Coordinates of C-alpha atoms in Angstrom, one line a residue:
Chain A
X1 CA 0.0 0.0 0.0
X2 CA 1.3 3.4 -1.0
X3 CA 0.5 5.1 2.3
X4 CA 2.9 6.7 4.8
X5 CA 3.8 4.4 7.7
X6 CA 2.1 6.5 10.3
X7 CA -1.1 6.5 8.2
X8 CA -1.0 2.7 7.7
X9 CA -0.6 2.3 11.4
X10 CA -3.6 4.5 12.1
X11 CA -5.6 2.5 9.7
X12 CA -4.6 -0.7 11.5
X13 CA -5.6 0.7 14.8
X14 CA -9.0 1.9 13.5
X15 CA -9.5 -1.4 11.8
X16 CA -9.4 -3.0 15.3
X17 CA -12.6 -1.1 16.4
X18 CA -15.8 -3.1 16.2
X19 CA -17.7 -2.6 13.0
X20 CA -14.8 -0.8 11.3
X21 CA -13.5 -2.9 8.4
X22 CA -10.4 -2.4 6.3
X23 CA -12.0 0.0 3.9
X24 CA -13.8 1.8 6.6
X25 CA -10.6 2.3 8.5
X26 CA -8.9 3.7 5.4
X27 CA -11.8 6.1 4.9
X28 CA -11.7 7.3 8.5
X29 CA -7.9 7.7 8.5
X30 CA -7.9 9.7 5.3
X31 CA -10.8 11.8 6.6
X32 CA -8.8 12.5 9.7
X33 CA -5.7 13.6 7.8
X34 CA -7.8 15.8 5.6
X35 CA -9.6 17.3 8.6
X36 CA -6.4 18.8 9.8
X37 CA -4.1 18.6 12.8
X38 CA -6.4 20.3 15.3
X39 CA -9.2 17.7 14.9
X40 CA -6.9 14.8 15.0
X41 CA -5.2 16.1 18.2
X42 CA -8.7 16.7 19.7
X43 CA -9.6 13.1 19.2
X44 CA -6.2 11.8 20.5
X45 CA -6.6 14.1 23.5
X46 CA -10.1 12.8 24.1
X47 CA -8.8 9.2 24.1
X48 CA -6.0 10.0 26.5
X49 CA -8.3 11.8 28.8
X50 CA -10.5 8.8 29.0
X51 CA -7.6 6.6 30.1
X52 CA -6.7 9.2 32.8
X53 CA -10.1 10.2 34.1
X54 CA -12.6 7.4 33.7
X55 CA -12.8 5.0 36.5
X56 CA -15.1 2.3 37.8
X57 CA -17.4 3.2 40.7
X58 CA -16.6 0.7 43.5
X59 CA -20.2 0.7 44.7
X60 CA -22.2 0.2 41.5
X61 CA -19.4 -0.7 39.0
X62 CA -20.5 1.8 36.4
X63 CA -18.0 4.1 34.6
X64 CA -17.6 7.3 36.5
X65 CA -15.6 10.5 37.0
X66 CA -15.2 9.8 40.7
X67 CA -15.7 7.0 43.3
X68 CA -18.4 6.6 44.4
X69 CA -20.1 7.9 41.3
X70 CA -22.6 10.8 41.3
X71 CA -25.6 8.5 41.4
X72 CA -24.3 6.4 44.3
X73 CA -23.3 9.5 46.2
X74 CA -26.6 11.2 45.8
X75 CA -28.7 11.0 49.0
X76 CA -31.8 12.0 47.1
X77 CA -31.9 8.7 45.2
X78 CA -34.1 6.0 46.6
X79 CA -31.8 3.8 48.7
X80 CA -34.4 1.0 48.8
X81 CA -34.4 0.2 45.1
X82 CA -31.5 -1.4 43.2
X83 CA -31.6 -1.8 39.5
X84 CA -29.2 -4.5 38.1
X85 CA -28.1 -3.9 34.5
X86 CA -25.7 -5.5 32.0
X87 CA -23.7 -2.4 31.1
X88 CA -23.0 1.3 31.6
X89 CA -24.8 1.9 28.3
X90 CA -28.0 0.4 29.7
X91 CA -27.6 2.6 32.7
X92 CA -27.2 5.7 30.5
X93 CA -30.4 4.8 28.6
X94 CA -32.3 4.4 31.9
X95 CA -31.0 7.7 33.2
X96 CA -31.8 9.4 29.9
X97 CA -35.4 8.2 30.3
X98 CA -35.5 9.9 33.7
X99 CA -38.1 7.4 35.0
X100 CA -36.1 5.8 37.8
X101 CA -34.8 7.4 41.0
X102 CA -33.3 4.4 42.8
X103 CA -29.7 3.1 42.7
X104 CA -27.9 0.8 40.3
X105 CA -25.6 -2.2 40.1
X106 CA -23.8 -2.8 36.8
X107 CA -22.7 -6.3 36.0
X108 CA -19.6 -7.1 34.0
X109 CA -21.9 -8.1 31.2
X110 CA -24.6 -10.7 30.6
X111 CA -23.5 -14.3 31.2
X112 CA -21.5 -15.4 28.1
X113 CA -19.5 -18.5 29.0
X114 CA -18.2 -18.8 25.5
X115 CA -16.6 -15.4 25.8
X116 CA -15.2 -16.2 29.3
X117 CA -18.0 -14.5 31.2
X118 CA -19.2 -17.2 33.6
X119 CA -21.0 -16.7 36.9
X120 CA -17.6 -16.1 38.6
X121 CA -16.7 -13.2 36.3
X122 CA -19.9 -11.3 36.9
X123 CA -18.7 -10.4 40.4
X124 CA -22.0 -11.1 42.0
X125 CA -20.4 -11.2 45.5
X126 CA -20.3 -7.4 45.5
X127 CA -24.0 -7.4 44.7
X128 CA -24.9 -10.0 47.3
X129 CA -22.8 -8.2 50.0
X130 CA -24.4 -4.9 49.2
X131 CA -27.9 -6.3 49.4
X132 CA -27.2 -8.0 52.7
X133 CA -25.5 -4.9 54.3
X134 CA -27.7 -2.1 53.0
X135 CA -31.2 -0.8 53.0
X136 CA -32.1 -2.3 49.7
X137 CA -35.7 -3.7 49.7
X138 CA -36.2 -4.3 46.0
X139 CA -33.9 -5.6 43.3
X140 CA -35.1 -4.8 39.8
X141 CA -33.5 -7.2 37.4
X142 CA -33.1 -5.2 34.2
X143 CA -30.9 -7.5 32.1
X144 CA -31.9 -7.5 28.4
X145 CA -34.6 -9.7 27.0
X146 CA -32.2 -11.9 25.1
X147 CA -31.1 -15.4 25.7
X148 CA -28.0 -14.2 27.6
X149 CA -29.9 -11.6 29.5
X150 CA -32.5 -14.2 30.6
X151 CA -29.8 -16.7 31.7
X152 CA -28.3 -13.8 33.7
X153 CA -31.6 -13.0 35.3
X154 CA -32.1 -16.7 36.2
X155 CA -28.7 -16.7 37.9
X156 CA -29.5 -13.5 39.8
X157 CA -32.7 -15.0 41.0
X158 CA -30.9 -18.1 42.2
X159 CA -28.2 -16.0 44.0
X160 CA -30.5 -13.5 45.6
X161 CA -33.4 -15.7 46.6
X162 CA -33.6 -16.0 50.3
X163 CA -31.8 -12.7 50.9
X164 CA -35.1 -11.1 52.0
X165 CA -35.4 -8.6 49.2
X166 CA -38.2 -8.4 46.7
X167 CA -37.0 -9.5 43.2
X168 CA -38.7 -8.0 40.2
X169 CA -38.0 -8.1 36.5
X170 CA -38.6 -5.3 33.9
X171 CA -41.9 -5.8 32.1
X172 CA -41.9 -7.4 28.6
X173 CA -44.2 -6.7 25.7
X174 CA -44.7 -4.4 22.8
X175 CA -42.6 -1.3 22.8
X176 CA -44.6 2.0 22.8
X177 CA -45.2 3.0 19.2
X178 CA -44.8 -0.6 18.1
X179 CA -47.0 -2.3 15.6
X180 CA -48.6 -5.6 16.3
X181 CA -48.3 -6.9 12.7
X182 CA -44.5 -6.4 12.8
X183 CA -44.0 -7.9 16.2
X184 CA -42.2 -11.2 16.6
X185 CA -44.0 -14.2 18.1
X186 CA -42.0 -14.3 21.3
X187 CA -42.7 -10.7 22.1
X188 CA -46.4 -11.2 21.5
X189 CA -46.3 -14.2 23.8
X190 CA -44.6 -12.2 26.5
X191 CA -47.1 -9.4 25.9
X192 CA -50.0 -11.8 26.5
X193 CA -48.4 -13.2 29.6
X194 CA -47.8 -9.8 31.0
X195 CA -51.3 -8.5 30.2
X196 CA -52.9 -6.3 32.8
X197 CA -56.5 -6.0 34.1
X198 CA -58.1 -2.8 33.1
Chain B
X1 CA -26.4 11.2 30.1
X2 CA -24.9 9.3 33.0
X3 CA -21.4 9.1 31.5
X4 CA -18.2 10.6 32.8
X5 CA -17.3 13.9 31.2
X6 CA -14.2 12.5 29.5
X7 CA -16.2 9.6 28.0
X8 CA -19.0 12.0 26.8
X9 CA -16.3 14.1 25.2
X10 CA -14.8 11.1 23.4
X11 CA -18.2 10.1 22.1
X12 CA -18.7 13.6 20.8
X13 CA -15.3 13.5 19.0
X14 CA -16.1 10.0 17.5
X15 CA -19.5 11.2 16.5
X16 CA -17.8 13.8 14.2
X17 CA -16.3 11.1 12.1
X18 CA -18.0 10.3 8.8
X19 CA -20.5 7.4 9.1
X20 CA -20.3 7.3 12.9
X21 CA -23.7 8.2 14.4
X22 CA -24.5 9.0 18.0
X23 CA -25.2 5.4 19.0
X24 CA -22.1 4.2 17.0
X25 CA -19.9 6.7 18.8
X26 CA -21.3 5.5 22.1
X27 CA -20.6 1.9 21.2
X28 CA -17.0 2.7 20.0
X29 CA -16.2 4.7 23.1
X30 CA -17.5 2.0 25.5
X31 CA -15.6 -0.6 23.5
X32 CA -12.4 1.5 23.9
X33 CA -12.9 1.9 27.6
X34 CA -13.4 -1.8 28.0
X35 CA -10.4 -2.7 25.8
X36 CA -8.1 -1.1 28.3
X37 CA -5.6 1.7 28.6
X38 CA -3.0 0.2 26.4
X39 CA -5.3 -0.1 23.3
X40 CA -6.7 3.4 23.8
X41 CA -3.2 4.9 24.1
X42 CA -2.1 3.0 21.0
X43 CA -4.9 4.6 19.0
X44 CA -4.2 8.1 20.5
X45 CA -0.5 7.6 19.7
X46 CA -1.3 6.6 16.1
X47 CA -3.3 9.7 15.7
X48 CA -0.6 12.0 17.0
X49 CA 2.0 10.3 14.9
X50 CA -0.1 11.0 11.8
X51 CA -0.1 14.7 12.6
X52 CA 3.6 14.6 13.1
X53 CA 4.8 12.4 10.3
X54 CA 2.4 12.6 7.4
X55 CA 3.1 15.3 4.9
X56 CA 2.1 16.1 1.3
X57 CA 4.6 15.3 -1.5
X58 CA 5.3 18.6 -3.2
X59 CA 5.7 16.9 -6.5
X60 CA 2.6 14.6 -6.8
X61 CA 0.6 16.0 -3.8
X62 CA -0.1 12.6 -2.3
X63 CA 0.3 11.8 1.4
X64 CA 3.8 10.8 2.2
X65 CA 6.5 10.1 4.8
X66 CA 9.0 12.4 3.1
X67 CA 9.2 14.9 0.3
X68 CA 9.4 14.0 -2.5
X69 CA 7.5 10.8 -1.8
X70 CA 9.0 7.3 -2.5
X71 CA 7.3 7.0 -5.9
X72 CA 8.4 10.5 -7.1
X73 CA 11.9 9.8 -5.9
X74 CA 12.1 6.4 -7.6
X75 CA 14.2 6.6 -10.8
X76 CA 12.9 3.2 -11.8
X77 CA 9.4 4.6 -12.4
X78 CA 8.5 5.5 -16.0
X79 CA 9.0 9.3 -16.1
X80 CA 7.1 9.6 -19.3
X81 CA 3.7 8.6 -17.9
X82 CA 1.7 10.7 -15.4
X83 CA -1.5 9.3 -14.0
X84 CA -3.9 12.0 -12.6
X85 CA -6.1 10.8 -9.7
X86 CA -8.7 12.3 -7.3
X87 CA -7.3 11.1 -4.0
X88 CA -4.5 9.3 -2.2
X89 CA -6.9 6.4 -1.7
X90 CA -7.2 6.0 -5.5
X91 CA -3.4 6.1 -5.7
X92 CA -3.2 3.4 -3.1
X93 CA -5.6 1.2 -5.0
X94 CA -3.6 1.7 -8.2
X95 CA -0.4 0.8 -6.5
X96 CA -1.9 -2.2 -4.8
X97 CA -2.9 -3.5 -8.2
X98 CA 0.7 -3.3 -9.2
X99 CA -0.1 -2.7 -12.9
X100 CA 1.3 0.8 -13.3
X101 CA 4.9 1.9 -13.2
X102 CA 4.6 5.6 -14.1
X103 CA 4.3 8.6 -11.9
X104 CA 1.3 10.3 -10.3
X105 CA -0.4 13.6 -9.7
X106 CA -3.1 13.7 -7.0
X107 CA -5.7 16.4 -7.3
X108 CA -7.3 18.0 -4.2
X109 CA -10.4 16.0 -5.1
X110 CA -12.9 15.9 -8.0
X111 CA -14.5 19.2 -9.0
X112 CA -17.2 19.9 -6.4
X113 CA -18.2 23.6 -6.6
X114 CA -20.9 23.1 -4.0
X115 CA -18.3 22.0 -1.5
X116 CA -16.0 24.8 -2.4
X117 CA -13.8 22.8 -4.8
X118 CA -13.8 24.8 -8.0
X119 CA -11.2 24.8 -10.7
X120 CA -9.0 27.1 -8.7
X121 CA -8.9 24.8 -5.7
X122 CA -7.8 21.8 -7.7
X123 CA -4.3 23.4 -8.0
X124 CA -3.9 22.5 -11.6
X125 CA -1.1 25.1 -12.0
X126 CA 1.3 22.6 -10.4
X127 CA 0.2 19.9 -12.8
X128 CA 0.5 22.2 -15.9
X129 CA 3.9 23.4 -14.8
X130 CA 5.1 19.9 -14.2
X131 CA 3.9 18.7 -17.6
X132 CA 5.6 21.7 -19.4
X133 CA 8.9 21.4 -17.6
X134 CA 9.4 17.6 -17.5
X135 CA 9.7 14.5 -19.7
X136 CA 6.0 13.6 -19.4
X137 CA 4.7 12.3 -22.7
X138 CA 1.3 10.9 -21.7
X139 CA -1.2 12.0 -19.1
X140 CA -3.6 9.3 -18.0
X141 CA -6.7 10.9 -16.6
X142 CA -7.9 8.4 -13.9
X143 CA -10.6 10.4 -12.2
X144 CA -13.6 8.3 -11.2
X145 CA -16.4 7.4 -13.6
X146 CA -18.9 9.7 -11.7
X147 CA -20.5 13.0 -12.7
X148 CA -17.9 14.9 -10.6
X149 CA -15.0 12.8 -12.0
X150 CA -16.2 13.3 -15.5
X151 CA -16.4 17.1 -15.0
X152 CA -12.9 17.0 -13.6
X153 CA -11.7 15.0 -16.6
X154 CA -13.3 17.5 -19.0
X155 CA -11.5 20.4 -17.1
X156 CA -8.2 18.6 -17.3
X157 CA -8.6 18.1 -21.1
X158 CA -9.3 21.8 -21.5
X159 CA -6.3 22.8 -19.4
X160 CA -3.9 20.3 -20.9
X161 CA -4.9 20.4 -24.5
X162 CA -2.1 22.0 -26.6
X163 CA 0.6 21.2 -24.1
X164 CA 1.9 18.6 -26.5
X165 CA 1.3 15.5 -24.3
X166 CA -0.9 12.6 -25.2
X167 CA -4.1 12.7 -23.1
X168 CA -5.8 9.3 -22.3
X169 CA -8.6 8.3 -20.0
X170 CA -9.0 5.0 -18.1
X171 CA -11.1 2.5 -19.9
X172 CA -14.8 2.1 -19.0
X173 CA -16.9 -1.0 -19.1
X174 CA -17.9 -4.0 -17.1
X175 CA -15.6 -4.8 -14.2
X176 CA -13.9 -8.2 -14.3
X177 CA -16.1 -10.7 -12.6
X178 CA -19.1 -8.5 -13.3
X179 CA -22.4 -9.9 -14.5
X180 CA -24.2 -8.4 -17.5
X181 CA -27.6 -8.9 -16.1
X182 CA -26.8 -6.8 -13.0
X183 CA -24.9 -4.0 -14.9
X184 CA -26.5 -0.6 -15.1
X185 CA -27.3 0.9 -18.5
X186 CA -24.7 3.6 -18.5
X187 CA -21.9 1.1 -17.8
X188 CA -23.3 -1.1 -20.6
X189 CA -23.4 1.9 -23.0
X190 CA -19.7 2.7 -22.1
X191 CA -18.8 -1.0 -22.5
X192 CA -20.3 -0.9 -26.0
X193 CA -18.5 2.4 -26.9
X194 CA -15.3 1.0 -25.7
X195 CA -15.6 -2.4 -27.5
X196 CA -12.4 -3.7 -29.0
X197 CA -11.7 -5.6 -32.2
X198 CA -10.7 -9.2 -31.7

C-alpha cells in the first residue's frame, strides 16, 4: 500500500474497532488527515483523557468520574431500590429516560461462558454483599430480553433468593409505538403473559 | 447522560467522524474503555504520529513520509507517464494493483463547486507546470467514472490540450467478474462504446 507508515498504522488501529472494516478504517484515517491537525489532536486528547479520568465506581461498578459515582453519592436517590443492569450503556439509557430514581448495580456483562464471562466473572459477590448490608428492599433485574440476559436473570434469582429482598424483572411486551403486525411471536407471547387487568 | 465527562467528550469526537452516528460513537467509546488503557493509548499515539509524520509530497501531492515521496523519488518509475487521480486512496488502489509503473499527480479532489472545490482549488497550475517542464509524454486521466469525476476529466482536457502531451482516459466498461444482467445501463453503454476488435 502506498500510504505513509504512520497512516498505515492509524488504519490498522482503526480497523481493530468493532464494526470498522479495512476499507472503513482507510476512509476514516484519510478523513482525519484531511480534517487537519487540530481535529486529530482533539480526538487523540479525548482518548488520553478517557484513560486518565474514567474509573469504575466501586459501589455500582459503572463508569464514572469519581468514586463513588454521582448517582451512588446522591442522598436524594431512593436507597431502597436497586436496578441491576448489564452495562454502563444500559444505565445511560435508563438515566436518559428519567423514570427511575433508585440506585444501580452494573454487571460485568450478561452471562457469556463462550466469551469467558461465567458466573464467577460477573462479580455477584459485590452485589450480594451490598444487598445484605444495606437498606435495599427491591432488586429490579433489568438485564436485556435476550437469551444471555435471561440466563443472567435466572442466575441472579438463584443467587438472591432468600436474601429477603423483593426481586422484580422489567416488564416485557410491545414497545410503545410498536405495531402488532410487525412484532415477533416471542414478544407477542410475553405481551400476552404480561397482560394487565383494566 | 450518565457518562463521565471524558467519556462523553470522546463520544462527541467520535460522532464527528463520517458514518459514525451518536449510537455508533457510544458503542465505540465504550468498547475502547473496556479494551483497556493500552489499546486506547495506542490509538491516540497513532493519531498523534499522523499529525507529526504525514506530509504532502510537493511533486505529486499525495500523502507521504517524506518529500518527494518514495514514488516520485524512484528513478525506476517511468518518467514519461503521469496518472492523474482524485485522491491518495485512489493512488493506493492503483499501487496495490501493481499494474502501473509511471508517476502520479493527485488532485485536491474531484470538482465539487458546492463543497467549495472549484477549478481554482484543484491546484492545476502545479500539474500544468510539471507537464511543461518535464519529460512527461502521456497524461492518463484516472478520475472516477462519476459525474464529478467526468467534469474533472473535462476540465483537465481543456487545461492540458495544446501542451503537447498525449491525453488518455482509463477504460470504461464491465468490471472483471461482473455480470451483464446486473450491470447498469450507463456502464453497458460505455462498454459498447469501448468495445475492441478481436
